[in-house]
CSV table of C-alpha atoms in Angstrom, one decimal:
chain,number,residue,atom,x,y,z
V,1,MET,CA,-4.9,-23.7,36.5
V,2,LYS,CA,-4.5,-20.2,35.1
V,3,ILE,CA,-1.5,-18.4,33.8
V,4,ARG,CA,-2.7,-14.8,34.0
V,5,ASP,CA,-5.9,-14.8,31.9
V,6,ILE,CA,-5.2,-18.1,30.2
V,7,GLU,CA,-7.2,-21.1,31.8
V,8,PHE,CA,-6.0,-24.6,31.3
V,9,LYS,CA,-8.4,-27.5,31.1
V,10,ASP,CA,-5.8,-30.1,32.1
V,11,ILE,CA,-2.5,-30.0,33.8
V,12,ALA,CA,-0.1,-32.1,31.7
V,13,PHE,CA,2.2,-29.9,29.5
V,14,LEU,CA,4.7,-30.8,26.9
V,15,ALA,CA,8.2,-29.4,27.8
V,16,PRO,CA,10.2,-27.7,25.0
V,17,MET,CA,13.1,-29.7,23.8
V,18,ALA,CA,15.5,-28.7,21.2
V,19,GLY,CA,15.5,-31.0,18.3
V,20,VAL,CA,12.4,-32.7,19.4
V,21,THR,CA,9.5,-30.4,20.0
V,22,ASP,CA,9.0,-29.4,16.4
V,23,ARG,CA,5.7,-28.5,14.9
V,24,ALA,CA,4.7,-32.0,14.1
V,25,PHE,CA,5.6,-33.3,17.5
V,26,ARG,CA,3.7,-30.6,19.2
V,27,GLU,CA,0.7,-31.1,17.1
V,28,LEU,CA,0.7,-34.8,17.9
V,29,CYS,CA,1.0,-34.2,21.7
V,30,ALA,CA,-1.8,-31.8,21.6
V,31,SER,CA,-3.9,-34.4,19.9
V,32,PHE,CA,-3.4,-36.7,22.8
V,33,GLY,CA,-4.3,-34.2,25.6
V,34,ALA,CA,-1.1,-31.9,26.1
V,35,ALA,CA,-2.9,-28.8,27.5
V,36,TYR,CA,0.2,-26.7,26.6
V,37,THR,CA,3.1,-27.0,24.1
V,38,VAL,CA,6.1,-24.9,23.6
V,39,THR,CA,8.2,-24.4,20.8
V,40,GLU,CA,11.9,-25.5,20.7
V,41,MET,CA,14.1,-22.8,22.0
V,42,VAL,CA,14.8,-19.9,19.5
V,43,SER,CA,17.9,-17.7,19.5
V,44,SER,CA,16.8,-14.1,20.1
V,45,LYS,CA,19.9,-12.8,18.1
V,46,GLY,CA,18.8,-15.2,15.3
V,47,LEU,CA,15.3,-14.0,15.3
V,48,VAL,CA,16.0,-10.2,15.5
V,49,MET,CA,18.5,-10.6,12.6
V,50,GLY,CA,15.9,-12.2,10.5
V,51,ASP,CA,17.2,-15.8,10.5
V,52,ARG,CA,14.7,-17.8,8.5
V,53,LYS,CA,15.4,-21.1,10.4
V,54,SER,CA,14.7,-19.3,13.9
V,55,ALA,CA,11.3,-18.0,12.4
V,56,PHE,CA,10.4,-21.5,11.0
V,57,LEU,CA,10.7,-22.9,14.6
V,58,LEU,CA,7.8,-20.7,15.8
V,59,HIS,CA,4.8,-22.1,13.9
V,60,ARG,CA,2.3,-22.6,16.5
V,61,ALA,CA,0.4,-25.8,17.4
V,62,PRO,CA,-3.3,-26.2,18.3
V,63,GLY,CA,-4.5,-25.3,21.6
V,64,VAL,CA,-2.4,-23.2,24.0
V,65,SER,CA,0.9,-22.6,22.5
V,66,GLY,CA,4.1,-21.0,23.8
V,67,ALA,CA,7.1,-19.6,22.0
V,68,GLN,CA,10.5,-20.1,23.8
V,69,ILE,CA,13.3,-17.6,23.2
V,70,PHE,CA,16.9,-17.6,24.7
V,71,GLY,CA,19.6,-15.1,25.0
V,72,ASP,CA,21.5,-12.9,27.5
V,73,GLU,CA,20.8,-9.2,26.3
V,74,PRO,CA,17.7,-7.7,27.5
V,75,GLU,CA,16.9,-5.4,24.7
V,76,THR,CA,17.5,-8.1,22.2
V,77,MET,CA,15.2,-10.6,24.1
V,78,ALA,CA,12.5,-7.9,24.1
V,79,LEU,CA,13.0,-7.5,20.3
V,80,ALA,CA,12.6,-11.2,19.9
V,81,ALA,CA,9.5,-11.5,22.0
V,82,VAL,CA,7.9,-8.9,19.7
V,83,LYS,CA,8.8,-10.7,16.6
V,84,CYS,CA,7.4,-13.9,18.2
V,85,LEU,CA,4.1,-12.3,18.2
V,86,GLU,CA,3.9,-12.5,14.3
V,87,HIS,CA,3.3,-16.2,14.9
V,88,SER,CA,0.5,-15.7,17.4
V,89,PRO,CA,1.7,-17.5,20.5
V,90,ASP,CA,-0.3,-17.3,23.6
V,91,ILE,CA,2.7,-17.1,25.9
V,92,ILE,CA,6.4,-16.1,25.7
V,93,ASP,CA,8.7,-18.5,27.6
V,94,ILE,CA,12.2,-17.5,28.5
V,95,ASN,CA,14.8,-20.2,28.6
V,96,MET,CA,17.0,-20.1,31.8
V,97,GLY,CA,17.5,-23.8,32.0
V,98,CYS,CA,19.3,-25.2,28.9
V,99,PRO,CA,22.3,-27.1,30.0
V,100,ALA,CA,23.8,-27.4,26.7
V,101,PRO,CA,27.4,-26.0,26.5
V,102,LYS,CA,26.7,-24.1,23.2
V,103,VAL,CA,23.9,-22.2,25.1
V,104,ALA,CA,24.9,-22.0,28.7
V,105,MET,CA,28.7,-21.2,27.9
V,106,ASN,CA,27.6,-18.4,26.0
V,107,GLY,CA,25.5,-16.4,28.4
V,108,GLY,CA,22.2,-17.9,27.7
V,109,GLY,CA,20.2,-20.8,29.2
V,110,ALA,CA,21.1,-22.1,32.7
V,111,SER,CA,24.1,-19.6,32.9
V,112,LEU,CA,21.4,-16.8,33.7
V,113,MET,CA,20.9,-18.6,37.1
V,114,LYS,CA,24.3,-17.4,38.1
V,115,ASP,CA,23.3,-13.7,37.6
V,116,ILE,CA,19.9,-13.1,39.1
V,117,ALA,CA,20.1,-9.3,38.5
V,118,LEU,CA,20.5,-9.9,34.7
V,119,ALA,CA,17.8,-12.6,34.7
V,120,GLY,CA,15.5,-10.1,36.4
V,121,ARG,CA,16.4,-7.4,33.8
V,122,ILE,CA,15.5,-9.8,30.9
V,123,VAL,CA,12.2,-10.8,32.3
V,124,ARG,CA,11.3,-7.1,32.9
V,125,ALA,CA,12.4,-6.1,29.3
V,126,VAL,CA,10.2,-8.9,27.7
V,127,ARG,CA,7.4,-8.1,30.1
V,128,ASP,CA,7.4,-4.5,29.1
V,129,ALA,CA,7.6,-5.3,25.4
V,130,VAL,CA,4.5,-7.7,25.1
V,131,ASP,CA,1.0,-7.9,26.4
V,132,ILE,CA,0.6,-11.5,26.7
V,133,PRO,CA,1.9,-13.9,29.6
V,134,VAL,CA,5.6,-14.3,30.1
V,135,THR,CA,6.9,-17.2,31.8
V,136,VAL,CA,10.5,-18.6,32.5
V,137,LYS,CA,12.0,-22.1,32.6
V,138,ILE,CA,14.7,-22.6,35.2
V,139,ARG,CA,16.6,-25.3,36.8
V,140,LYS,CA,17.4,-26.2,40.4
V,141,GLY,CA,20.8,-24.3,40.2
V,142,TRP,CA,24.1,-24.2,38.4
V,143,ASP,CA,25.6,-27.0,40.7
V,144,ASP,CA,25.2,-28.3,43.9
V,145,ALA,CA,27.1,-25.6,45.5
V,146,HIS,CA,24.9,-23.0,43.9
V,147,ILE,CA,21.2,-24.1,44.3
V,148,ASN,CA,19.3,-20.9,44.1
V,149,ALA,CA,16.0,-21.7,42.4
V,150,ALA,CA,13.7,-20.3,44.9
V,151,GLU,CA,15.8,-17.0,45.2
V,152,LEU,CA,15.8,-16.7,41.4
V,153,ALA,CA,12.0,-17.4,41.2
V,154,ARG,CA,11.3,-14.7,43.6
V,155,ALA,CA,13.2,-12.1,41.5
V,156,LEU,CA,11.6,-13.3,38.2
V,157,GLU,CA,8.1,-12.9,39.8
V,158,ALA,CA,9.1,-9.4,40.9
V,159,ASN,CA,10.1,-8.5,37.5
V,160,GLY,CA,6.8,-9.7,36.0
V,161,ALA,CA,6.9,-13.4,35.3
V,162,ASP,CA,3.5,-15.0,35.1
V,163,ALA,CA,4.6,-18.6,35.8
V,164,ILE,CA,7.8,-20.4,36.4
V,165,ALA,CA,8.7,-24.0,35.2
V,166,VAL,CA,11.3,-25.8,37.3
V,167,HIS,CA,13.4,-28.7,36.4
V,168,GLY,CA,14.5,-30.3,39.4
V,169,ARG,CA,18.3,-30.9,38.4
V,170,THR,CA,21.2,-28.7,38.3
V,171,ARG,CA,23.0,-27.6,35.1
V,172,ALA,CA,26.0,-29.9,36.2
V,173,GLN,CA,23.7,-32.8,36.4
V,174,MET,CA,22.5,-32.3,32.8
V,175,TYR,CA,19.9,-35.2,32.8
V,176,SER,CA,21.6,-37.5,35.1
V,177,GLY,CA,20.6,-38.5,38.6
V,178,SER,CA,17.2,-37.9,39.7
V,179,CYS,CA,14.9,-34.9,39.9
V,180,ASP,CA,14.7,-33.2,43.2
V,181,LEU,CA,10.9,-32.5,44.1
V,182,GLU,CA,11.9,-30.5,47.2
V,183,THR,CA,13.4,-27.8,45.2
V,184,ILE,CA,10.2,-27.5,43.2
V,185,ALA,CA,8.3,-27.4,46.4
V,186,ALA,CA,10.6,-24.7,47.5
V,187,VAL,CA,9.9,-22.7,44.5
V,188,LYS,CA,6.1,-23.1,45.0
V,189,ARG,CA,6.5,-21.8,48.6
V,190,ALA,CA,8.5,-18.9,47.4
V,191,VAL,CA,6.2,-17.3,44.8
V,192,SER,CA,2.5,-16.7,44.3
V,193,VAL,CA,2.5,-17.2,40.4
V,194,PRO,CA,1.8,-20.7,39.2
V,195,VAL,CA,4.7,-23.2,39.3
V,196,ILE,CA,5.1,-26.0,36.7
V,197,GLY,CA,7.1,-29.0,37.8
V,198,ASN,CA,9.5,-30.7,35.3
V,199,GLY,CA,11.8,-33.7,35.5
V,200,ASP,CA,11.3,-37.6,35.7
V,201,VAL,CA,7.6,-37.6,34.8
V,202,LYS,CA,7.3,-40.8,32.8
V,203,ASP,CA,3.9,-41.9,33.5
V,204,ALA,CA,0.5,-40.9,35.4
V,205,TYR,CA,1.9,-42.2,38.9
V,206,SER,CA,5.1,-40.0,38.6
V,207,ALA,CA,3.0,-37.0,37.6
V,208,ALA,CA,0.6,-37.6,40.6
V,209,LYS,CA,3.7,-37.9,42.9
V,210,MET,CA,5.1,-34.6,41.8
V,211,LEU,CA,1.8,-32.8,42.2
V,212,GLU,CA,1.4,-34.2,45.6
V,213,GLU,CA,4.8,-33.8,47.0
V,214,THR,CA,5.5,-30.4,45.4
V,215,GLY,CA,2.1,-28.6,45.4
V,216,CYS,CA,3.0,-27.4,42.0
V,217,ASP,CA,0.1,-26.4,39.7
V,218,ALA,CA,0.9,-28.6,36.5
V,219,VAL,CA,3.6,-31.0,35.3
V,220,MET,CA,5.7,-30.7,32.2
V,221,ILE,CA,6.8,-33.8,30.4
V,222,GLY,CA,9.8,-34.0,28.3
V,223,ARG,CA,11.7,-37.0,27.7
V,224,GLY,CA,8.8,-39.2,28.9
V,225,ALA,CA,6.7,-38.0,26.0
V,226,MET,CA,9.3,-39.2,23.4
V,227,GLY,CA,7.9,-42.2,21.4
V,228,ASN,CA,5.1,-41.9,24.0
V,229,PRO,CA,2.6,-39.0,23.2
V,230,TRP,CA,-0.4,-40.9,24.9
V,231,ILE,CA,1.2,-40.0,28.2
V,232,PHE,CA,-0.7,-36.9,28.2
V,233,ARG,CA,-4.2,-38.7,27.8
V,234,GLN,CA,-3.1,-41.1,30.7
V,235,ILE,CA,-2.0,-38.3,33.0
V,236,ASN,CA,-5.1,-36.3,32.5
V,237,ALA,CA,-7.4,-39.3,33.1
V,238,TYR,CA,-5.6,-40.4,36.2
V,239,ILE,CA,-5.4,-36.9,37.8
V,240,GLY,CA,-8.9,-36.0,36.6
V,241,SER,CA,-10.9,-39.3,37.9
V,242,GLY,CA,-8.3,-41.8,38.9
V,243,ALA,CA,-8.8,-43.8,35.7
V,244,VAL,CA,-6.1,-45.9,34.4
V,245,ILE,CA,-5.7,-46.1,30.7
V,246,PRO,CA,-3.6,-49.1,29.7
V,247,PRO,CA,-0.5,-48.7,27.3
V,248,PRO,CA,-1.2,-48.7,23.7
V,249,SER,CA,-1.3,-51.7,21.5
V,250,LEU,CA,1.6,-52.4,19.4
V,251,GLU,CA,-0.5,-51.7,16.3
V,252,GLU,CA,-1.5,-48.2,17.8
V,253,ARG,CA,2.3,-47.4,18.6
V,254,LEU,CA,3.4,-48.2,15.2
V,255,SER,CA,0.4,-46.1,13.5
V,256,VAL,CA,1.2,-43.2,15.8
V,257,MET,CA,4.8,-43.4,14.9
V,258,LEU,CA,4.0,-43.2,11.2
V,259,ARG,CA,1.5,-40.4,11.7
V,260,HIS,CA,4.1,-38.5,13.5
V,261,ILE,CA,6.8,-39.0,10.9
V,262,GLU,CA,4.4,-38.5,7.9
V,263,LYS,CA,3.6,-34.9,9.4
V,264,THR,CA,7.3,-34.4,9.8
V,265,VAL,CA,7.9,-35.1,6.1
V,266,LEU,CA,5.0,-32.6,5.4
V,267,TYR,CA,6.6,-29.8,7.2
V,268,LYS,CA,10.4,-30.5,6.5
V,269,GLY,CA,10.6,-32.6,3.4
V,270,GLU,CA,11.6,-36.3,3.3
V,271,ARG,CA,15.3,-36.0,3.6
V,272,THR,CA,15.3,-33.9,6.8
V,273,ALA,CA,12.5,-35.7,8.3
V,274,MET,CA,13.8,-39.0,7.9
V,275,HIS,CA,17.2,-38.3,9.5
V,276,GLU,CA,15.2,-36.9,12.5
V,277,ALA,CA,13.0,-40.0,12.3
V,278,ARG,CA,15.9,-42.3,13.3
V,279,ARG,CA,15.7,-41.0,16.8
V,280,HIS,CA,11.9,-40.9,17.2
V,281,ALA,CA,11.5,-44.3,15.6
V,282,ALA,CA,14.0,-45.9,18.1
V,283,TYR,CA,11.8,-44.5,21.0
V,284,TYR,CA,8.6,-45.8,19.5
V,285,THR,CA,10.0,-49.3,19.0
V,286,LYS,CA,11.9,-49.5,22.2
V,287,GLY,CA,11.7,-52.9,23.9
V,288,LEU,CA,10.3,-54.8,20.9
V,289,ARG,CA,11.5,-58.1,20.0
V,290,GLY,CA,14.6,-58.1,17.7
V,291,GLY,CA,15.7,-54.7,19.1
V,292,ALA,CA,19.4,-54.7,18.0
V,293,GLY,CA,18.2,-55.4,14.4
V,294,LEU,CA,15.4,-52.9,14.5
V,295,ARG,CA,18.0,-50.2,15.8
V,296,ARG,CA,20.5,-51.1,12.8
V,297,ARG,CA,17.7,-50.6,10.4
V,298,MET,CA,16.4,-47.4,12.1
V,299,SER,CA,19.9,-45.9,12.1
V,300,SER,CA,20.0,-45.8,8.3
V,301,LEU,CA,16.5,-44.6,7.3
V,302,GLU,CA,16.4,-42.5,4.3
V,303,THR,CA,12.7,-42.9,3.0
V,304,LEU,CA,9.2,-42.9,4.4
V,305,ASN,CA,8.5,-46.2,2.7
V,306,GLU,CA,11.5,-47.7,4.5
V,307,LEU,CA,9.8,-46.8,7.7
V,308,ARG,CA,6.6,-48.2,6.7
V,309,LYS,CA,8.3,-51.5,5.7
V,310,ILE,CA,10.0,-51.8,9.0
V,311,ALA,CA,6.5,-51.1,10.9
V,312,PHE,CA,5.0,-54.0,8.6
V,313,ASP,CA,7.8,-56.3,9.6
V,314,ILE,CA,7.5,-55.6,13.2
V,315,LEU,CA,3.7,-56.3,13.2
V,316,ARG,CA,4.3,-59.5,11.3
V,317,GLU,CA,7.2,-60.6,13.6
V,318,ASN,CA,5.2,-59.9,16.7
V,319,GLU,CA,1.9,-61.1,15.4
V,320,ASN,CA,1.7,-64.1,17.8
V,321,ASP,CA,1.9,-61.6,20.8
V,322,LEU,CA,-0.9,-59.4,19.7
């Protein structure tokens, strides 16, 4: 698997997710075998105007690292791509798939799928502005009446895209329903650059199914990695040799949770980190005994010591099951 001159040892990638794939989470997933990680999406206008929060999102993680930008103005996107280079990304990724109303209803994200000519101009502008690979993340289409991923992919390749990631849902679906593997396969048939499949990859078996049924070159894991960073290790082992790595023990789950949140505290400070930890901790502890009580405690986390106490209590309560 190569994107231009960048060669990947494995094919399990971490998808960019706003509010999730911050520096701490990307570093964690890279340590568990994510062959490629991408930042949260960054506003091209904010970056060009010198917004400090936008720049903060671009800290790179170990391994192959991408910087994702969004916007609907070719010139501004090109300037933002150049600004990204200050953080030494290996790849510039353009978001043309975000379904969030505040992005898609303001000309960016998935709305670009409705204007293929503009999407092409944006890719061309970014391609001409930087000398590192440029990739694009798209969806199946805007809605079921406008499924145009393959057509869009051809235009993006013609304008210089070095790889294309496809989420097999429409913008209208958001994250409901199921991922359409045939759309990803259609994009793979339509272009000669690498295609990365995204959507509903939640374990090694679903990753293998996507690779087999679509012919895609790599898989990108989003929600399936939340509270589950070892998914990359499991996918790499299964695809590489057929080995099945069992789920982590409860003790490992909680240890990784604490490691994740401790790193978030380091980068963002305890107050911000603990508010974000409420969602992450809920994923790490999903399915454990006393779930309702756990969720109540998680929803009001304020300090790292509170989280450590919860982890200790979980281990004690479940010690007979270990």
